[in-house]
């Protein structure tokens, strides 16, 4: 019996928790729900009282904080520049003198720093600036909102691009790094949502025509070694570095410039270090054809409790050779009866290529996108695009070589895997037969797949 | 009182939250405790985790548009609860001199060798990181396809495949180590 069958039998034999007191458990649940509801009603009463009391308090005491200002943990917020009035049709004039104030060190030991001018967010205005000036910008888009406040630009980036929602991250005051550049530290969060005094990521910003733009982000526990900033990347792209995440989970995404968390070009979950210890991670991401030649690689880990903890963003260039795109199909399953369900070909436009068989197999190994998964699609093929070691096509006969690490010793593949491979390979009319190899061995593939390794086009 | 239409619990009858909770509880409490017990190996804690899930479900009841999603919600909540429980226990476990295996005795019908193998495998399963453990339990204990495992765990299918792949590899290694 193989490992999977043994595991199936073992878990079913060992699941018995003993006798259960279901009526007692149900009564306990009901009691707890009643308590929670009582507490909520009490809080609602207090909130209603505050709504009445707060305006009175503000009138009585005044409030000298800027709109939207952030009180970072253990950072003394010093008086900043006077809020700039929001422009209507043209950017508001800003002072030419660098407004310099000094922030007290954070508890993480940051030295006393020069703080970039902070004012408030402005609304959308006409696109700024000379051609090319925004080439390394990740956020905001030239036609999107613009910010005269570096911290607000970062706040918007963290929420709308990185996707850190509730609880929101707390930000430090901007720290000047040059005449028109600055950095903003992002603090971590505790389990209850409060800010920790630990900086998890640092976001770099640049001022162009009096407005602040995000140009990248770094994190001490997520170091991306390849690709480098503004490097031209191929397809699929290999992303590697050192990092740590909850249970070793590190998420690698490829995105168009200005794209948010729901608009991914590609995603792969890699394994790095855990419990704060950095270890190498590597991901090969088969991303969809980008909308422009500019994008970024976003790498983040997970707190295990409330989503993203720290993140790194590396601006990249997409190869102009891929412009235009090529559409290939990969075949996945949609859940249904009988298991594993119905084979469904999915079209994917990838950067332009003549190696369409390889491209289709890479898409297949990459698995369904998040949207496709929400549509019920799944794959029986484990691994990632990196597990495709080679594809040859000679006179209608294809040879597909898969990496040995796809098949841990003693395991067999899930039923339906070969059908997915065949459907993807034989979409191309000029492929008449295929041989699958696992680590250059036909026999190893057969043992793993429990099917022959040689297949002919049906009909 | 707001009423809901159930597609899971017997067609189109309108149900009030209390009745629905009870019906859900009767139908799913035992199976969810067994799932949690596979993950945790602790019957008392497993029951707490499942009760927590029902409390969360009931509290959020007014915000649920589709009652037929309640079982999936419960399963996800149990997985999350088990993961949090494991996380809290991790520090203590790291300092434990030996792996703690709290498994019930095999039934009289089980062959001694089978029982030994089951105990050894489940012990190894419980030594895996929480997500690998959950992915393997959902795949091999509940026989869910990748898409449903991904949905229950709130992660991508690619991530599920990674966790299963690595989980099996580690499981195989742990069992082999014990064979020596």
XYZ file of C-alpha atoms in Angstrom:
639
model
C 0.000 0.000 0.000
C 1.423 3.395 -0.911
C 1.849 6.277 1.477
C -1.302 8.086 0.426
C -3.500 5.008 0.855
C -1.907 4.284 4.227
C -2.512 7.868 5.315
C -6.129 7.679 4.200
C -6.658 4.497 6.200
C -4.759 5.783 9.224
C -6.624 9.079 9.560
C -9.962 7.308 9.328
C -8.942 4.737 11.896
C -7.637 7.325 14.315
C -10.254 10.086 14.168
C -12.392 8.916 17.065
C -12.475 11.595 19.785
C -14.425 9.359 22.150
C -17.888 10.057 23.473
C -19.260 13.520 22.656
C -21.681 15.458 24.799
C -23.534 17.144 21.930
C -26.436 18.619 23.963
C -23.966 20.095 26.438
C -21.862 21.505 23.626
C -24.884 23.075 21.951
C -25.975 24.656 25.219
C -22.489 26.054 25.680
C -22.501 27.557 22.182
C -25.891 29.178 22.778
C -24.777 30.619 26.085
C -21.663 32.132 24.548
C -23.649 33.628 21.662
C -26.060 35.240 24.145
C -23.122 36.736 26.053
C -21.586 38.167 22.881
C -24.887 39.706 21.842
C -25.375 41.302 25.237
C -21.866 42.768 25.045
C -22.524 44.129 21.558
C -25.724 45.786 22.645
C -23.870 47.429 25.514
C -21.126 48.664 23.161
C -23.705 50.047 20.765
C -25.191 52.043 23.612
C -21.774 53.451 24.530
C -21.047 54.287 20.860
C -24.328 56.142 20.562
C -23.447 58.163 23.643
C -20.037 58.997 22.169
C -21.594 60.249 18.925
C -23.382 62.825 20.991
C -20.435 63.661 23.238
C -17.582 63.829 20.696
C -18.501 67.063 18.858
C -18.832 68.750 22.199
C -15.379 67.560 23.217
C -13.801 68.762 19.972
C -15.327 72.193 20.333
C -14.128 72.318 23.893
C -10.535 71.133 23.382
C -9.712 71.698 19.720
C -7.853 69.135 17.586
C -4.564 70.231 16.100
C -3.784 67.003 14.275
C -3.771 66.955 10.507
C -6.527 65.106 8.831
C -5.320 61.561 8.268
C -2.193 61.925 10.348
C -0.764 58.783 11.877
C 0.430 58.268 15.367
C 3.066 55.635 15.009
C 3.887 53.422 17.907
C 6.428 54.988 20.207
C 7.042 57.866 17.854
C 6.449 61.373 19.015
C 4.477 63.099 16.319
C 5.867 66.544 15.851
C 4.173 69.519 14.308
C 4.289 69.212 10.555
C 3.725 71.621 7.766
C 0.451 73.349 7.357
C -1.943 71.208 5.361
C -1.895 72.097 1.724
C -5.223 73.060 0.264
C -6.416 70.479 -2.242
C -6.140 71.756 -5.790
C -9.000 71.648 -8.160
C -7.675 71.705 -11.702
C -3.954 72.140 -11.264
C -1.436 71.033 -8.692
C -1.329 73.377 -5.774
C 1.878 75.311 -5.351
C 4.008 73.877 -2.603
C 6.743 75.490 -0.703
C 10.163 75.184 -2.293
C 11.891 75.069 1.030
C 12.301 71.596 2.448
C 10.206 71.522 5.554
C 12.453 69.849 8.044
C 11.460 68.600 11.410
C 13.023 65.997 13.594
C 11.468 62.775 14.721
C 12.440 61.090 17.933
C 13.990 57.665 17.489
C 11.650 54.719 17.389
C 12.034 51.919 19.844
C 13.665 49.887 17.093
C 16.655 52.129 17.445
C 16.252 54.228 14.341
C 18.516 57.243 14.487
C 17.205 60.766 14.608
C 16.151 61.500 11.097
C 15.134 64.248 8.802
C 11.488 64.068 8.004
C 10.161 64.768 4.555
C 7.371 67.271 4.334
C 4.021 65.827 5.151
C 0.759 67.318 4.210
C -2.493 65.849 3.072
C -3.616 63.767 0.133
C -4.758 65.587 -2.975
C -7.409 64.470 -5.331
C -7.027 63.487 -8.960
C -5.729 66.189 -11.201
C -4.261 66.371 -14.664
C -1.410 63.939 -15.393
C 1.925 65.443 -14.371
C 5.376 65.636 -15.571
C 7.776 64.843 -18.369
C 7.726 61.551 -20.308
C 9.804 58.892 -18.611
C 9.833 60.563 -15.221
C 7.448 57.981 -13.816
C 9.187 54.966 -15.315
C 10.147 53.372 -12.013
C 6.935 54.261 -10.248
C 4.756 51.497 -8.798
C 2.020 53.663 -7.351
C -0.035 55.738 -7.903
C -0.806 55.582 -11.615
C -0.202 58.767 -13.596
C -3.931 59.261 -13.999
C -4.793 58.194 -10.465
C -4.850 60.047 -7.155
C -1.725 61.995 -6.325
C -0.226 62.753 -2.998
C 1.614 65.756 -1.648
C 2.143 63.713 1.512
C 4.692 60.901 1.297
C 3.065 58.996 4.146
C -0.339 59.144 2.508
C 1.134 57.796 -0.732
C 2.566 54.879 1.227
C -0.658 54.366 3.150
C -2.538 54.117 -0.121
C 0.084 51.714 -1.542
C -0.037 49.440 1.496
C -3.824 49.252 1.475
C -4.657 49.271 -2.231
C -1.658 47.614 -3.845
C -0.157 45.337 -1.217
C -3.613 44.570 0.099
C -3.139 44.941 3.843
C -6.636 45.661 5.036
C -7.861 45.201 8.560
C -6.243 45.936 10.872
C -4.452 48.675 8.894
C -0.721 49.027 9.200
C 0.678 51.899 11.221
C 3.268 54.066 9.477
C 6.181 56.103 10.737
C 6.793 59.690 9.614
C 8.625 59.903 6.298
C 12.420 59.886 6.543
C 14.265 61.907 3.923
C 16.930 60.019 1.971
C 17.735 62.673 -0.641
C 16.500 65.895 -2.190
C 13.439 64.187 -3.649
C 13.428 60.775 -2.053
C 12.265 59.418 1.258
C 11.393 56.218 3.076
C 8.427 55.328 5.226
C 8.586 52.494 7.742
C 5.637 50.171 8.111
C 5.086 48.721 11.580
C 3.960 45.195 12.319
C 0.704 44.293 13.990
C -0.123 42.327 17.099
C -2.735 39.600 17.227
C -5.288 42.093 18.533
C -4.577 44.473 15.635
C -2.555 46.983 17.642
C 0.753 48.194 16.231
C 4.004 46.545 17.250
C 7.131 48.610 17.665
C 8.866 46.538 15.010
C 9.375 47.805 11.480
C 8.351 45.036 9.059
C 8.824 46.815 5.735
C 10.212 50.075 4.452
C 8.638 51.736 1.431
C 10.706 53.975 -0.830
C 9.070 57.050 -2.308
C 10.168 59.694 -4.768
C 8.872 63.199 -5.319
C 8.106 64.167 -8.881
C 6.542 67.528 -9.624
C 5.658 68.030 -5.971
C 3.881 64.711 -5.651
C 5.019 61.533 -3.995
C 5.210 58.162 -5.723
C 6.118 54.715 -4.420
C 9.135 53.184 -6.142
C 9.737 50.006 -4.171
C 9.727 48.342 -0.781
C 12.113 46.245 1.241
C 11.807 44.024 4.285
C 14.546 42.613 6.465
C 12.886 39.200 6.523
C 12.112 39.038 2.788
C 15.204 39.684 0.717
C 14.707 39.319 -3.027
C 18.019 38.533 -4.707
C 16.695 37.972 -8.195
C 15.336 39.723 -10.169
C 17.067 42.971 -9.308
C 15.344 46.354 -9.371
C 14.377 47.446 -12.902
C 15.786 44.209 -14.323
C 14.199 42.874 -17.500
C 12.561 39.563 -16.692
C 11.850 36.547 -18.882
C 8.930 34.158 -18.903
C 8.388 32.355 -16.669
C 10.280 34.455 -14.180
C 12.410 32.912 -11.479
C 12.225 34.809 -8.206
C 14.678 33.837 -5.519
C 15.939 35.182 -2.253
C 15.942 34.599 1.453
C 12.964 34.962 3.683
C 10.868 33.760 6.548
C 7.158 33.409 6.966
C 4.581 31.673 9.071
C 5.172 27.966 8.482
C 7.657 28.956 5.808
C 4.991 30.317 3.486
C 6.165 33.069 1.165
C 3.894 34.372 -1.581
C 5.426 35.626 -4.807
C 3.310 37.709 -7.159
C 3.970 39.334 -10.513
C 1.878 42.403 -11.267
C 1.525 45.162 -13.779
C 2.597 48.555 -12.492
C -0.242 50.175 -10.521
C -2.156 46.872 -10.234
C -3.782 45.860 -6.975
C -4.217 42.534 -5.199
C -7.153 41.450 -7.357
C -5.326 42.050 -10.614
C -2.459 39.595 -10.590
C -0.465 38.486 -13.598
C 0.835 35.464 -11.735
C 1.303 33.997 -8.273
C 3.287 31.197 -6.730
C 3.588 30.101 -3.118
C 7.166 29.333 -2.157
C 8.625 27.869 0.994
C 11.275 29.760 2.927
C 12.327 29.847 6.548
C 10.019 29.932 9.545
C 10.007 31.182 13.124
C 12.028 34.218 12.109
C 14.903 32.273 10.588
C 15.692 33.281 7.028
C 16.092 30.512 4.482
C 16.340 30.521 0.722
C 13.127 30.542 -1.253
C 12.545 30.173 -4.950
C 9.481 30.508 -7.138
C 8.952 30.213 -10.856
C 5.955 32.256 -11.884
C 4.196 31.797 -15.226
C 2.587 35.186 -15.489
C 0.008 36.362 -18.007
C 0.856 38.873 -20.714
C 1.307 42.281 -19.075
C -0.447 45.445 -20.194
C 2.778 47.435 -20.456
C 6.502 46.920 -20.143
C 6.482 47.900 -16.478
C 5.575 45.819 -13.504
C 6.778 44.644 -10.152
C 7.416 41.534 -8.169
C 5.663 41.614 -4.817
C 6.829 39.129 -2.222
C 5.029 38.854 1.072
C 4.702 36.488 3.979
C 1.787 35.782 6.220
C 1.243 36.320 9.895
C -0.898 33.218 10.163
C -3.526 35.337 11.877
C -4.512 38.376 9.863
C -2.897 38.073 6.469
C 0.141 39.850 5.150
C 2.862 40.694 7.646
C 5.847 42.094 5.737
C 6.393 42.687 2.028
C 9.003 43.547 -0.536
C 8.272 45.162 -3.899
C 10.812 45.106 -6.721
C 10.096 47.099 -9.893
C 10.847 45.090 -13.049
C 10.661 45.445 -16.819
C 8.860 42.959 -18.973
C 10.750 41.872 -22.062
C 9.639 43.751 -25.179
C 10.020 40.438 -27.054
C 6.849 39.289 -25.306
C 4.756 42.237 -26.449
C 1.498 41.307 -28.098
C 1.101 37.966 -26.398
C 0.385 34.409 -27.485
C -2.724 32.519 -26.441
C -2.345 28.910 -25.336
C -4.694 26.524 -23.564
C -4.094 24.479 -20.444
C -6.611 21.904 -19.296
C -7.821 21.814 -15.710
C -10.696 20.087 -13.927
C -13.958 21.494 -12.719
C -15.375 19.633 -9.716
C -18.186 17.280 -10.632
C -19.336 13.687 -10.828
C -17.776 11.291 -11.370
C -14.586 12.522 -9.675
C -12.333 14.207 -10.488
C -14.845 16.056 -12.668
C -14.932 17.617 -16.087
C -11.859 18.567 -18.113
C -11.959 22.257 -18.986
C -9.512 23.936 -21.384
C -8.585 27.427 -20.229
C -7.138 30.043 -22.554
C -4.250 32.073 -21.204
C -2.457 34.870 -23.015
C 1.219 34.709 -22.173
C 4.054 36.923 -23.368
C 4.594 36.336 -27.074
C 6.509 33.123 -27.784
C 7.061 30.562 -30.521
C 7.495 27.766 -27.975
C 3.773 27.261 -27.565
C 3.905 23.632 -26.355
C 6.346 24.568 -23.603
C 4.263 27.644 -22.781
C 1.071 25.586 -22.490
C 2.758 23.060 -20.198
C 4.192 25.828 -18.032
C 0.722 27.333 -17.684
C -0.613 23.871 -16.846
C 1.974 23.314 -14.117
C 1.276 26.789 -12.767
C -2.290 25.688 -12.039
C -5.481 27.714 -12.254
C -5.433 31.405 -11.390
C -7.242 32.622 -8.294
C -10.191 33.659 -10.465
C -10.288 30.261 -12.104
C -10.128 28.606 -8.705
C -13.101 30.664 -7.597
C -14.807 29.298 -10.684
C -14.239 25.779 -9.341
C -11.211 24.817 -11.406
C -8.402 22.746 -9.966
C -5.462 20.707 -11.180
C -4.394 17.170 -10.417
C -0.801 17.968 -11.299
C 1.455 18.902 -8.400
C 4.497 21.115 -8.549
C 5.106 24.363 -10.341
C 6.424 25.598 -13.706
C 9.926 24.947 -12.395
C 9.156 21.211 -12.547
C 9.054 21.256 -16.325
C 12.634 20.329 -17.102
C 12.375 20.178 -20.866
C 10.185 19.800 -23.933
C 11.297 18.445 -27.299
C 9.208 18.216 -30.429
C 10.564 16.202 -33.330
C 8.381 15.285 -36.296
C 5.151 15.223 -34.326
C 6.596 13.303 -31.376
C 6.841 15.303 -28.194
C 8.960 14.430 -25.198
C 7.979 16.103 -21.938
C 10.498 15.832 -19.111
C 9.298 16.489 -15.576
C 11.466 16.901 -12.495
C 11.881 14.017 -10.065
C 10.905 16.189 -7.120
C 7.331 16.120 -8.383
C 7.046 12.588 -7.034
C 8.172 11.997 -3.466
C 9.352 8.459 -2.956
C 6.586 5.926 -2.739
C 3.801 8.224 -3.903
C 1.512 7.974 -6.893
C -0.079 10.824 -8.736
C -3.723 11.714 -8.361
C -6.078 10.072 -10.870
C -6.701 12.272 -13.882
C -3.264 13.826 -14.086
C -2.299 12.202 -17.378
C -5.620 13.218 -18.940
C -4.804 16.849 -18.138
C -1.343 16.500 -19.638
C -2.637 14.805 -22.785
C -5.404 17.339 -23.346
C -2.875 20.134 -23.078
C -0.265 18.490 -25.310
C -2.669 17.357 -28.027
C -4.303 20.758 -28.427
C -1.627 21.279 -31.032
C -2.577 19.414 -34.242
C 1.031 18.776 -35.184
C 1.675 16.736 -32.031
C 0.793 13.110 -32.803
C 2.402 11.331 -29.848
C 3.970 12.167 -26.523
C 6.370 10.496 -24.134
C 6.450 11.633 -20.524
C 9.582 11.228 -18.444
C 10.186 11.739 -14.772
C 13.812 12.616 -14.205
C 14.617 11.277 -17.738
C 12.935 7.940 -16.957
C 9.834 6.708 -18.734
C 9.488 3.912 -16.170
C 9.620 6.327 -13.254
C 6.817 8.352 -14.788
C 4.732 5.207 -15.313
C 5.264 4.083 -11.734
C 4.216 7.463 -10.435
C 1.310 8.076 -12.805
C 0.228 4.432 -12.838
C -0.290 4.808 -16.556
C 1.929 4.236 -19.597
C 4.351 7.019 -20.339
C 3.764 6.873 -24.112
C 0.508 8.210 -25.528
C -0.861 8.617 -29.048
C -3.298 11.236 -30.250
C -6.771 9.730 -29.990
C -8.641 9.050 -33.215
C -36.628 37.680 13.429
C -34.783 37.402 10.157
C -35.444 34.163 8.288
C -33.202 32.308 5.894
C -33.780 29.939 3.049
C -31.772 26.781 3.319
C -30.736 24.744 0.342
C -28.561 22.509 2.474
C -30.996 21.662 5.178
C -33.918 20.187 3.409
C -34.946 22.413 0.548
C -36.611 25.767 0.744
C -38.088 25.932 4.213
C -37.561 29.215 5.961
C -35.508 28.768 9.073
C -34.773 30.973 11.988
C -31.170 31.089 13.166
C -31.740 29.033 16.292
C -33.411 26.182 14.431
C -30.773 26.286 11.711
C -27.953 26.320 14.209
C -29.362 23.281 15.909
C -29.811 21.466 12.608
C -26.297 22.336 11.533
C -24.984 21.316 14.891
C -26.679 17.929 14.773
C -25.473 17.307 11.258
C -21.904 18.510 11.471
C -20.693 18.700 15.065
C -19.457 15.111 15.272
C -17.735 15.077 11.892
C -16.044 18.415 12.564
C -14.774 17.218 15.932
C -13.348 14.133 14.227
C -11.623 16.336 11.630
C -10.189 18.542 14.381
C -9.092 15.463 16.279
C -7.156 14.206 13.253
C -5.355 17.544 13.212
C -4.900 18.057 16.933
C -4.935 14.626 18.520
C -6.683 16.180 21.494
C -10.362 15.381 21.893
C -11.124 18.100 24.426
C -9.372 20.799 22.450
C -11.012 19.560 19.252
C -14.440 20.053 20.794
C -13.497 23.556 21.927
C -12.323 24.457 18.447
C -15.546 23.224 16.868
C -17.697 25.000 19.435
C -15.755 28.203 18.738
C -16.576 27.748 15.049
C -20.283 27.419 15.787
C -20.198 30.520 17.984
C -18.536 32.494 15.185
C -21.064 31.201 12.706
C -23.996 32.143 14.866
C -22.628 35.599 15.614
C -22.147 36.296 11.930
C -25.442 34.667 10.991
C -27.170 37.899 9.999
C -24.430 38.573 7.478
C -24.687 35.209 5.760
C -26.587 35.363 2.533
C -26.286 31.742 1.593
C -27.036 29.230 4.244
C -25.729 26.453 2.058
C -22.270 27.879 2.628
C -22.504 27.406 6.365
C -20.856 23.945 6.369
C -17.927 25.264 4.316
C -17.661 28.231 6.650
C -17.633 25.927 9.643
C -14.924 23.746 8.125
C -12.734 26.779 7.445
C -13.333 28.080 10.947
C -12.358 24.715 12.424
C -9.166 24.644 10.352
C -8.284 28.147 11.462
C -9.070 27.313 15.055
C -6.969 24.177 14.910
C -4.125 26.156 13.368
C -4.266 28.777 16.088
C -4.354 26.046 18.697
C -1.336 24.389 17.143
C 0.467 27.674 17.004
C -0.096 28.258 20.687
C 1.071 24.734 21.418
C 4.087 24.933 19.143
C 6.436 26.490 21.657
C 5.627 23.880 24.255
C 5.939 21.108 21.711
C 9.302 22.350 20.561
C 10.625 21.842 24.040
C 9.033 18.479 24.515
C 11.569 15.708 24.652
C 9.413 13.357 22.637
C 6.560 13.730 20.223
C 3.245 13.614 21.963
C 0.833 11.240 20.372
C -2.576 11.116 21.925
C -4.399 8.577 19.873
C -7.067 6.221 21.046
C -6.274 2.567 21.264
C -6.900 0.572 18.146
C -10.120 -1.342 17.982
C -10.091 -5.023 18.733
C -10.819 -5.742 15.082
C -7.747 -3.970 13.837
C -4.742 -6.051 13.151
C -1.868 -5.214 15.414
C 0.377 -4.269 12.508
C -2.248 -2.064 10.927
C -2.856 -0.332 14.215
C 0.837 0.255 14.670
C 1.114 1.694 11.183
C -1.905 3.936 11.759
C -0.522 5.279 15.011
C 2.857 5.890 13.480
C 1.422 7.687 10.448
C -0.956 9.863 12.415
C 1.824 10.700 14.858
C 3.975 11.756 11.907
C 1.071 13.727 10.437
C 0.728 15.643 13.680
C 4.380 16.586 13.582
C 3.925 18.402 10.257
C 3.461 22.193 10.064
C -0.194 23.113 10.552
C -0.980 23.940 6.937
C 0.612 20.795 5.562
C -1.260 18.832 8.189
C -4.559 20.495 7.287
C -4.011 20.032 3.548
C -3.235 16.331 3.975
C -6.209 15.797 6.286
C -8.590 17.503 3.897
C -7.222 15.611 0.917
C -6.842 12.132 2.415
C -9.240 12.133 5.358
C -12.101 13.989 3.691
C -11.098 13.178 0.092
C -11.619 16.763 -1.039
C -10.276 17.897 -4.426
C -7.615 20.597 -4.482
C -10.097 23.371 -5.232
C -12.168 22.547 -2.158
C -9.074 22.168 0.005
C -7.960 25.587 -1.216
C -11.346 27.072 -0.469
C -11.460 25.557 3.025
C -7.968 26.753 3.845
C -8.356 30.144 2.166
C -5.281 29.658 0.011
C -4.596 29.079 -3.684
C -4.696 25.678 -5.365
C -1.014 26.073 -6.113
C -0.379 26.528 -2.441
C -2.444 23.446 -1.633
C -0.375 21.408 -4.043
C 2.787 22.710 -2.484
C 1.622 21.885 1.034
C 0.493 18.389 0.020
C 3.656 17.720 -1.922
C 5.901 18.826 0.910
C 3.706 17.230 3.528
C 3.868 13.843 1.853
C 7.602 14.114 1.375
C 8.148 14.965 5.033
C 5.678 12.339 6.166
C 7.516 9.684 4.169
C 10.798 10.784 5.675
C 9.468 10.792 9.232
C 8.008 7.316 8.863
C 11.247 6.008 7.388
C 13.226 7.542 10.241
C 11.031 5.713 12.683
C 11.531 2.451 10.804
C 15.262 2.579 11.424
